[in-house]
Amino acid sequence: PSDRRRIELVLPDLYLRLTTDSGVFSGQRIDPGTRFLLQELPDLTEGRRILDLGCGYGPIALASALRAPDAEIWGIDVNERALALARENAGANSITNTRFCTPDGVPPEIRFDRIASNPPIRIGKSALHQLLGRWLDRLTPTGVAHLVVQKHLGSDSLASWLSENGWETRRLASRKGYRILEVQARRGER
C-alpha cells in the first residue's frame, strides 16, 4: 500500500523536495550511495544526453537536470510507481528537461553521452551484467558512465568484469564502503 512522504535532497549546489512512497528504492531517505555519487559526480555540462539507469523517484536524474539545464535527461526504471513519482517530482521542482519511462520506452537510436547511476545491484549478477551491457553499449564513442556500488555488494568484482568485457573502468572515488566506478564507452568490437 501507498505510504507517501516528503524528503529533501540538499547539496552545496542544489536543493530538491521529493515525494517518495513505499515500494520504491530508498523511499525513507536519500540513499547514502546516491548522495555520495551526487557529491562526487564530475561536471555534467559536456553531456548533451544523460541517462539515469534505475532512476527510482528521480534524485540523480533531477539533480543532473539542474546541473546540466541544456541537456536532455532520461530516467528509466521498471517500477511504474517510481516513474510516476519521478515525473511528479520533476513538475514539483519546475524541471522540464527530463523524460522518465521504462527501458523499452527509449527509442533504439538514442545514445547517451553520460550515464549516472546507482544501479540495482540486488537483481543478481547475471541480470545486472545484462542490464549494464545493454545500456553501456548505448554510450556515444566518447561517453562515460559513473556507477556507485557498495564494496561489500561487489564493486571490485563488477569493475573487473566491466574491464574484462571491454569497458575501461577505474575507481574514481571511495568513501564509507562505497565506490564510484568511472566506465568508458567500449572501444571497438569485442
Short mmCIF file of C-alpha atoms in Angstrom, two decimals:
data_model
loop_
_atom_site.label_atom_id
_atom_site.label_comp_id
_atom_site.label_asym_id
_atom_site.label_seq_id
_atom_site.Cartn_x
_atom_site.Cartn_y
_atom_site.Cartn_z
CA PRO A 1 0.00 0.00 0.00
CA SER A 2 0.99 3.57 -0.59
CA ASP A 3 2.78 5.48 2.18
CA ARG A 4 3.82 8.75 0.57
CA ARG A 5 6.31 11.06 2.28
CA ARG A 6 8.40 14.14 1.51
CA ILE A 7 12.17 14.14 1.76
CA GLU A 8 14.80 16.72 0.87
CA LEU A 9 17.98 16.42 -1.17
CA VAL A 10 20.34 19.14 -0.02
CA LEU A 11 23.74 19.50 -1.69
CA PRO A 12 26.07 22.52 -1.84
CA ASP A 13 24.79 23.46 -5.31
CA LEU A 14 21.14 22.37 -5.24
CA TYR A 15 18.02 21.70 -3.22
CA LEU A 16 15.18 19.38 -4.16
CA ARG A 17 11.98 18.46 -2.33
CA LEU A 18 11.00 14.98 -3.37
CA THR A 19 7.95 12.84 -2.83
CA THR A 20 8.62 9.14 -2.24
CA ASP A 21 6.39 6.19 -1.48
CA SER A 22 6.52 2.62 -0.29
CA GLY A 23 7.61 0.11 -2.89
CA VAL A 24 10.43 2.27 -4.30
CA PHE A 25 14.16 2.07 -3.62
CA SER A 26 15.22 4.08 -0.57
CA GLY A 27 11.81 5.64 -0.05
CA GLN A 28 12.60 6.70 3.51
CA ARG A 29 15.63 8.88 2.70
CA ILE A 30 18.18 9.66 0.03
CA ASP A 31 20.33 6.55 -0.25
CA PRO A 32 23.90 7.17 1.03
CA GLY A 33 25.36 5.80 -2.21
CA THR A 34 23.18 8.14 -4.27
CA ARG A 35 24.24 11.09 -2.11
CA PHE A 36 27.93 10.12 -2.47
CA LEU A 37 27.57 9.84 -6.26
CA LEU A 38 25.89 13.25 -6.47
CA GLN A 39 28.60 14.82 -4.30
CA GLU A 40 31.44 13.36 -6.39
CA LEU A 41 29.94 13.35 -9.87
CA PRO A 42 32.15 15.18 -12.38
CA ASP A 43 30.72 18.13 -14.30
CA LEU A 44 27.80 17.07 -16.49
CA THR A 45 27.61 20.10 -18.76
CA GLU A 46 29.60 18.36 -21.51
CA GLY A 47 26.81 15.82 -21.92
CA ARG A 48 24.03 16.52 -24.38
CA ARG A 49 22.05 13.43 -23.34
CA ILE A 50 22.34 11.86 -19.86
CA LEU A 51 20.83 8.61 -18.57
CA ASP A 52 19.92 7.68 -15.00
CA LEU A 53 19.67 3.88 -15.09
CA GLY A 54 17.25 2.70 -12.38
CA CYS A 55 16.07 6.22 -11.62
CA GLY A 56 13.59 5.42 -8.86
CA TYR A 57 11.76 8.57 -7.76
CA GLY A 58 14.37 10.68 -9.55
CA PRO A 59 17.10 12.13 -7.29
CA ILE A 60 20.01 11.50 -9.69
CA ALA A 61 18.09 12.45 -12.84
CA LEU A 62 16.65 15.61 -11.29
CA ALA A 63 19.96 16.74 -9.80
CA SER A 64 21.56 16.10 -13.20
CA ALA A 65 18.83 18.15 -14.88
CA LEU A 66 19.53 21.11 -12.61
CA ARG A 67 23.30 20.82 -13.10
CA ALA A 68 23.03 20.46 -16.88
CA PRO A 69 19.99 22.55 -17.86
CA ASP A 70 20.79 22.36 -21.58
CA ALA A 71 21.00 18.55 -21.56
CA GLU A 72 18.22 16.05 -22.15
CA ILE A 73 17.97 13.80 -19.08
CA TRP A 74 16.45 10.34 -19.35
CA GLY A 75 15.45 8.33 -16.28
CA ILE A 76 14.49 4.72 -16.74
CA ASP A 77 13.07 2.21 -14.30
CA VAL A 78 10.87 -0.89 -14.37
CA ASN A 79 8.87 0.32 -11.35
CA GLU A 80 5.82 2.27 -12.59
CA ARG A 81 5.22 3.82 -9.14
CA ALA A 82 8.79 5.13 -9.13
CA LEU A 83 8.40 6.57 -12.63
CA ALA A 84 5.17 8.34 -11.67
CA LEU A 85 6.94 9.84 -8.64
CA ALA A 86 9.92 10.94 -10.76
CA ARG A 87 7.56 12.74 -13.16
CA GLU A 88 5.71 14.31 -10.25
CA ASN A 89 8.99 15.40 -8.64
CA ALA A 90 10.18 16.97 -11.88
CA GLY A 91 6.98 19.01 -12.09
CA ALA A 92 7.04 19.99 -8.41
CA ASN A 93 10.62 21.27 -8.81
CA SER A 94 9.89 23.03 -12.15
CA ILE A 95 12.33 20.81 -14.04
CA THR A 96 11.46 20.48 -17.71
CA ASN A 97 14.48 18.76 -19.33
CA THR A 98 13.69 15.22 -18.13
CA ARG A 99 11.97 12.17 -19.59
CA PHE A 100 11.01 9.20 -17.44
CA CYS A 101 10.00 5.84 -18.91
CA THR A 102 10.52 2.10 -18.81
CA PRO A 103 13.61 0.80 -20.63
CA ASP A 104 11.53 -0.15 -23.67
CA GLY A 105 10.32 3.46 -23.91
CA VAL A 106 13.76 4.68 -25.02
CA PRO A 107 13.95 4.70 -28.83
CA PRO A 108 16.71 2.35 -30.06
CA GLU A 109 18.57 5.10 -31.92
CA ILE A 110 19.09 7.18 -28.75
CA ARG A 111 22.69 7.25 -27.48
CA PHE A 112 23.95 8.79 -24.25
CA ASP A 113 26.95 11.00 -23.55
CA ARG A 114 26.76 10.25 -19.84
CA ILE A 115 25.25 7.66 -17.53
CA ALA A 116 24.96 8.41 -13.80
CA SER A 117 23.51 5.55 -11.79
CA ASN A 118 23.13 3.78 -8.51
CA PRO A 119 22.43 0.52 -10.37
CA PRO A 120 20.11 -2.18 -8.99
CA ILE A 121 22.85 -4.49 -7.69
CA ARG A 122 20.45 -6.74 -5.81
CA ILE A 123 18.83 -8.06 -9.01
CA GLY A 124 21.68 -10.57 -9.19
CA LYS A 125 24.97 -10.70 -11.02
CA SER A 126 23.71 -12.19 -14.28
CA ALA A 127 20.78 -9.77 -14.59
CA LEU A 128 23.00 -6.84 -13.61
CA HIS A 129 25.60 -7.74 -16.24
CA GLN A 130 22.88 -7.99 -18.88
CA LEU A 131 21.37 -4.65 -17.81
CA LEU A 132 24.70 -2.81 -17.76
CA GLY A 133 25.79 -4.33 -21.06
CA ARG A 134 22.60 -3.15 -22.74
CA TRP A 135 22.96 0.45 -21.59
CA LEU A 136 26.74 0.89 -21.56
CA ASP A 137 26.72 -0.11 -25.21
CA ARG A 138 24.42 2.87 -25.82
CA LEU A 139 27.10 5.34 -24.76
CA THR A 140 28.42 7.58 -27.50
CA PRO A 141 32.04 6.81 -28.53
CA THR A 142 33.30 9.43 -26.07
CA GLY A 143 30.64 8.64 -23.48
CA VAL A 144 31.31 7.83 -19.84
CA ALA A 145 29.30 6.25 -17.03
CA HIS A 146 29.57 6.82 -13.30
CA LEU A 147 28.20 4.00 -11.18
CA VAL A 148 28.08 3.93 -7.38
CA VAL A 149 28.33 0.47 -5.84
CA GLN A 150 28.89 -0.70 -2.28
CA LYS A 151 32.16 -2.52 -1.77
CA HIS A 152 30.50 -5.43 0.07
CA LEU A 153 27.96 -5.77 -2.77
CA GLY A 154 30.69 -6.43 -5.31
CA SER A 155 32.03 -3.13 -6.60
CA ASP A 156 35.53 -4.51 -7.14
CA SER A 157 34.35 -7.65 -8.94
CA LEU A 158 31.99 -5.53 -11.06
CA ALA A 159 34.89 -3.25 -12.03
CA SER A 160 36.90 -6.33 -13.07
CA TRP A 161 34.00 -7.72 -15.11
CA LEU A 162 33.49 -4.38 -16.86
CA SER A 163 37.19 -4.10 -17.76
CA GLU A 164 37.37 -7.73 -18.92
CA ASN A 165 34.43 -7.05 -21.25
CA GLY A 166 35.92 -4.03 -22.94
CA TRP A 167 34.71 -1.10 -20.83
CA GLU A 168 37.78 0.59 -19.40
CA THR A 169 36.93 1.08 -15.73
CA ARG A 170 38.63 2.88 -12.87
CA ARG A 171 37.70 3.73 -9.32
CA LEU A 172 37.00 7.45 -9.26
CA ALA A 173 36.29 7.76 -5.53
CA SER A 174 35.75 5.67 -2.43
CA ARG A 175 34.10 6.53 0.87
CA LYS A 176 32.41 4.62 3.72
CA GLY A 177 32.21 1.36 1.79
CA TYR A 178 31.01 2.90 -1.48
CA ARG A 179 32.94 3.05 -4.72
CA ILE A 180 32.27 5.26 -7.71
CA LEU A 181 33.30 3.49 -10.87
CA GLU A 182 34.07 5.53 -13.96
CA VAL A 183 33.35 3.45 -17.06
CA GLN A 184 34.43 4.47 -20.57
CA ALA A 185 32.47 3.56 -23.70
CA ARG A 186 33.61 0.23 -25.11
CA ARG A 187 36.27 0.66 -27.78
CA GLY A 188 35.85 -1.32 -30.99
CA GLU A 189 34.36 -4.80 -31.28
CA ARG A 190 34.82 -7.49 -28.67
#
